[in-house]
């Protein structure tokens, strides 16, 4: 535990960068989990039920998710 706190002391000058990096990594991971869910919802709620409005909605959400991914990465 002593070594952990020693390492943390080296991060103090870079607190903002570390926080930003951690936040962007969290958003990126969440986005990576969201994309397969959106594909599944598009198939199950849109294509199988024949509701094209749902397909368009989820396709739009997929485009937004990919745009966020490209900005965050």
Coordinates of N, CA and C in Angstrom, one line a residue:
X1 N 0.8 -1.2 0.0 CA 0.0 0.0 0.0 C 0.9 1.3 0.0
X2 N 2.0 1.1 0.6 CA 2.9 2.2 0.7 C 3.4 2.7 -0.7
X3 N 3.7 1.7 -1.6 CA 4.1 1.9 -2.9 C 3.0 2.6 -3.7
X4 N 1.7 2.2 -3.5 CA 0.6 2.8 -4.2 C 0.5 4.3 -3.9
X5 N 0.6 4.7 -2.7 CA 0.5 6.1 -2.3 C 1.7 6.9 -2.9
X6 N 2.9 6.2 -3.0 CA 4.0 6.8 -3.6 C 3.8 7.1 -5.1
X7 N 3.2 6.1 -5.8 CA 2.8 6.3 -7.2 C 1.8 7.4 -7.4
X8 N 0.8 7.5 -6.5 CA -0.2 8.5 -6.5 C 0.4 9.9 -6.4
X9 N 1.4 10.0 -5.6 CA 2.1 11.3 -5.4 C 2.7 11.8 -6.7
X10 N 3.2 10.9 -7.5 CA 3.7 11.3 -8.8 C 2.6 11.8 -9.8
X11 N 1.4 11.4 -9.6 CA 0.3 11.8 -10.4 C -0.3 13.1 -10.1
X12 N 0.0 13.6 -8.9 CA -0.6 14.9 -8.5 C -0.4 16.1 -9.4
X13 N 0.8 16.2 -10.0 CA 1.0 17.3 -11.0 C 0.2 17.2 -12.2
X14 N -0.3 15.9 -12.5 CA -1.0 15.6 -13.7 C -2.5 15.3 -13.4
X15 N -3.0 15.8 -12.3 CA -4.3 15.4 -11.9 C -5.4 15.7 -12.9
X16 N -5.4 16.8 -13.6 CA -6.4 17.2 -14.6 C -6.3 16.2 -15.8
X17 N -5.1 16.0 -16.3 CA -4.9 15.1 -17.4 C -5.3 13.6 -17.1
X18 N -5.0 13.2 -15.9 CA -5.3 11.9 -15.4 C -6.8 11.7 -15.3
X19 N -7.5 12.7 -14.8 CA -9.0 12.7 -14.7 C -9.6 12.7 -16.0
X20 N -9.1 13.6 -16.9 CA -9.7 13.6 -18.3 C -9.5 12.3 -19.0
X21 N -8.3 11.7 -18.9 CA -8.0 10.4 -19.5 C -8.9 9.3 -19.0
X22 N -9.1 9.3 -17.7 CA -9.9 8.3 -17.0 C -11.4 8.5 -17.5
X23 N -11.9 9.7 -17.6 CA -13.2 10.0 -18.0 C -13.5 9.5 -19.4
X24 N -12.5 9.9 -20.3 CA -12.7 9.5 -21.7 C -12.6 8.0 -21.9
X25 N -11.7 7.4 -21.1 CA -11.7 5.9 -21.2 C -13.0 5.3 -20.8
X26 N -13.6 5.8 -19.7 CA -14.9 5.3 -19.3 C -16.0 5.5 -20.3
X27 N -16.0 6.6 -20.9 CA -17.0 6.9 -22.0 C -16.7 5.9 -23.2
X28 N -15.5 5.7 -23.5 CA -15.2 4.8 -24.6 C -15.6 3.4 -24.4
X29 N -15.4 2.9 -23.2 CA -15.8 1.6 -22.8 C -17.3 1.5 -22.8
X30 N -18.0 2.5 -22.2 CA -19.4 2.5 -22.3 C -20.0 2.4 -23.7
X31 N -19.4 3.2 -24.5 CA -19.8 3.2 -25.9 C -19.5 1.9 -26.6
X32 N -18.4 1.3 -26.3 CA -18.2 -0.1 -26.9 C -19.2 -1.1 -26.5
X33 N -19.8 -0.9 -25.3 CA -20.8 -1.8 -24.8 C -22.2 -1.5 -25.4
X34 N -22.4 -0.2 -25.7 CA -23.6 0.3 -26.2 C -23.9 -0.2 -27.7
X35 N -22.9 -0.2 -28.5 CA -23.1 -0.5 -29.9 C -23.7 -1.9 -30.2
X36 N -23.2 -2.9 -29.6 CA -23.8 -4.2 -29.8 C -25.3 -4.3 -29.3
X37 N -25.5 -3.6 -28.2 CA -26.9 -3.5 -27.7 C -27.8 -2.8 -28.7
X38 N -27.3 -1.8 -29.3 CA -28.1 -1.1 -30.3 C -28.4 -1.9 -31.5
X39 N -27.4 -2.7 -32.0 CA -27.6 -3.7 -33.1 C -28.7 -4.7 -32.7
X40 N -28.6 -5.2 -31.5 CA -29.6 -6.2 -31.0 C -31.0 -5.6 -31.0
X41 N -31.1 -4.4 -30.5 CA -32.4 -3.7 -30.4 C -32.9 -3.4 -31.8
X42 N -32.0 -3.1 -32.7 CA -32.5 -2.8 -34.1 C -33.1 -4.1 -34.7
X43 N -32.4 -5.2 -34.5 CA -32.9 -6.5 -35.1 C -34.2 -6.9 -34.4
X44 N -34.2 -6.9 -33.0 CA -35.4 -7.5 -32.3 C -36.6 -6.6 -32.3
X45 N -36.4 -5.3 -32.1 CA -37.5 -4.4 -32.0 C -37.9 -3.7 -33.3
X46 N -37.0 -3.7 -34.3 CA -37.3 -3.1 -35.5 C -37.5 -4.0 -36.7
X47 N -36.6 -4.8 -37.0 CA -36.7 -5.7 -38.2 C -37.7 -6.8 -37.9
X48 N -37.6 -7.5 -36.8 CA -38.5 -8.6 -36.5 C -40.0 -8.2 -36.4
X49 N -40.2 -7.0 -35.9 CA -41.6 -6.5 -35.7 C -42.1 -5.8 -37.0
X50 N -41.2 -5.5 -37.9 CA -41.5 -4.8 -39.1 C -41.7 -3.3 -39.0
X51 N -41.3 -2.8 -37.9 CA -41.4 -1.3 -37.6 C -40.2 -0.6 -38.1
X52 N -40.3 0.0 -39.3 CA -39.2 0.7 -39.9 C -38.8 2.0 -39.1
X53 N -39.8 2.6 -38.4 CA -39.5 3.8 -37.7 C -38.5 3.4 -36.5
X54 N -38.6 2.2 -36.0 CA -37.7 1.8 -34.9 C -36.3 1.5 -35.6
X55 N -36.3 1.0 -36.7 CA -35.0 0.7 -37.4 C -34.3 2.0 -37.7
X56 N -35.0 3.0 -38.2 CA -34.4 4.3 -38.4 C -33.9 5.0 -37.1
X57 N -34.7 4.9 -36.1 CA -34.3 5.4 -34.8 C -33.0 4.8 -34.3
X58 N -32.9 3.5 -34.3 CA -31.7 2.8 -33.8 C -30.5 3.0 -34.7
X59 N -30.8 3.1 -36.0 CA -29.7 3.4 -36.9 C -29.1 4.8 -36.7
X60 N -30.0 5.7 -36.4 CA -29.5 7.1 -36.0 C -28.7 7.1 -34.7
X61 N -29.2 6.3 -33.7 CA -28.4 6.2 -32.5 C -27.1 5.5 -32.7
X62 N -27.0 4.6 -33.6 CA -25.7 4.0 -34.0 C -24.8 5.0 -34.6
X63 N -25.3 5.8 -35.4 CA -24.4 6.9 -36.1 C -23.9 7.8 -35.0
X64 N -24.8 8.2 -34.1 CA -24.4 9.1 -33.0 C -23.3 8.4 -32.1
X65 N -23.5 7.1 -31.8 CA -22.6 6.4 -31.0 C -21.2 6.3 -31.6
X66 N -21.2 6.1 -32.9 CA -19.9 6.0 -33.7 C -19.3 7.4 -33.7
X67 N -20.0 8.4 -33.9 CA -19.5 9.8 -33.9 C -18.8 10.1 -32.5
X68 N -19.5 9.7 -31.4 CA -18.9 9.9 -30.1 C -17.6 9.1 -30.0
X69 N -17.7 7.9 -30.5 CA -16.5 7.0 -30.4 C -15.3 7.6 -31.1
X70 N -15.6 8.2 -32.3 CA -14.5 8.8 -33.0 C -13.9 10.0 -32.4
X71 N -14.7 10.8 -31.7 CA -14.3 12.0 -30.9 C -13.5 11.6 -29.7
X72 N -14.0 10.6 -29.0 CA -13.4 10.2 -27.7 C -12.0 9.5 -27.9
X73 N -12.0 8.7 -29.0 CA -10.7 8.0 -29.3 C -9.8 8.9 -30.0

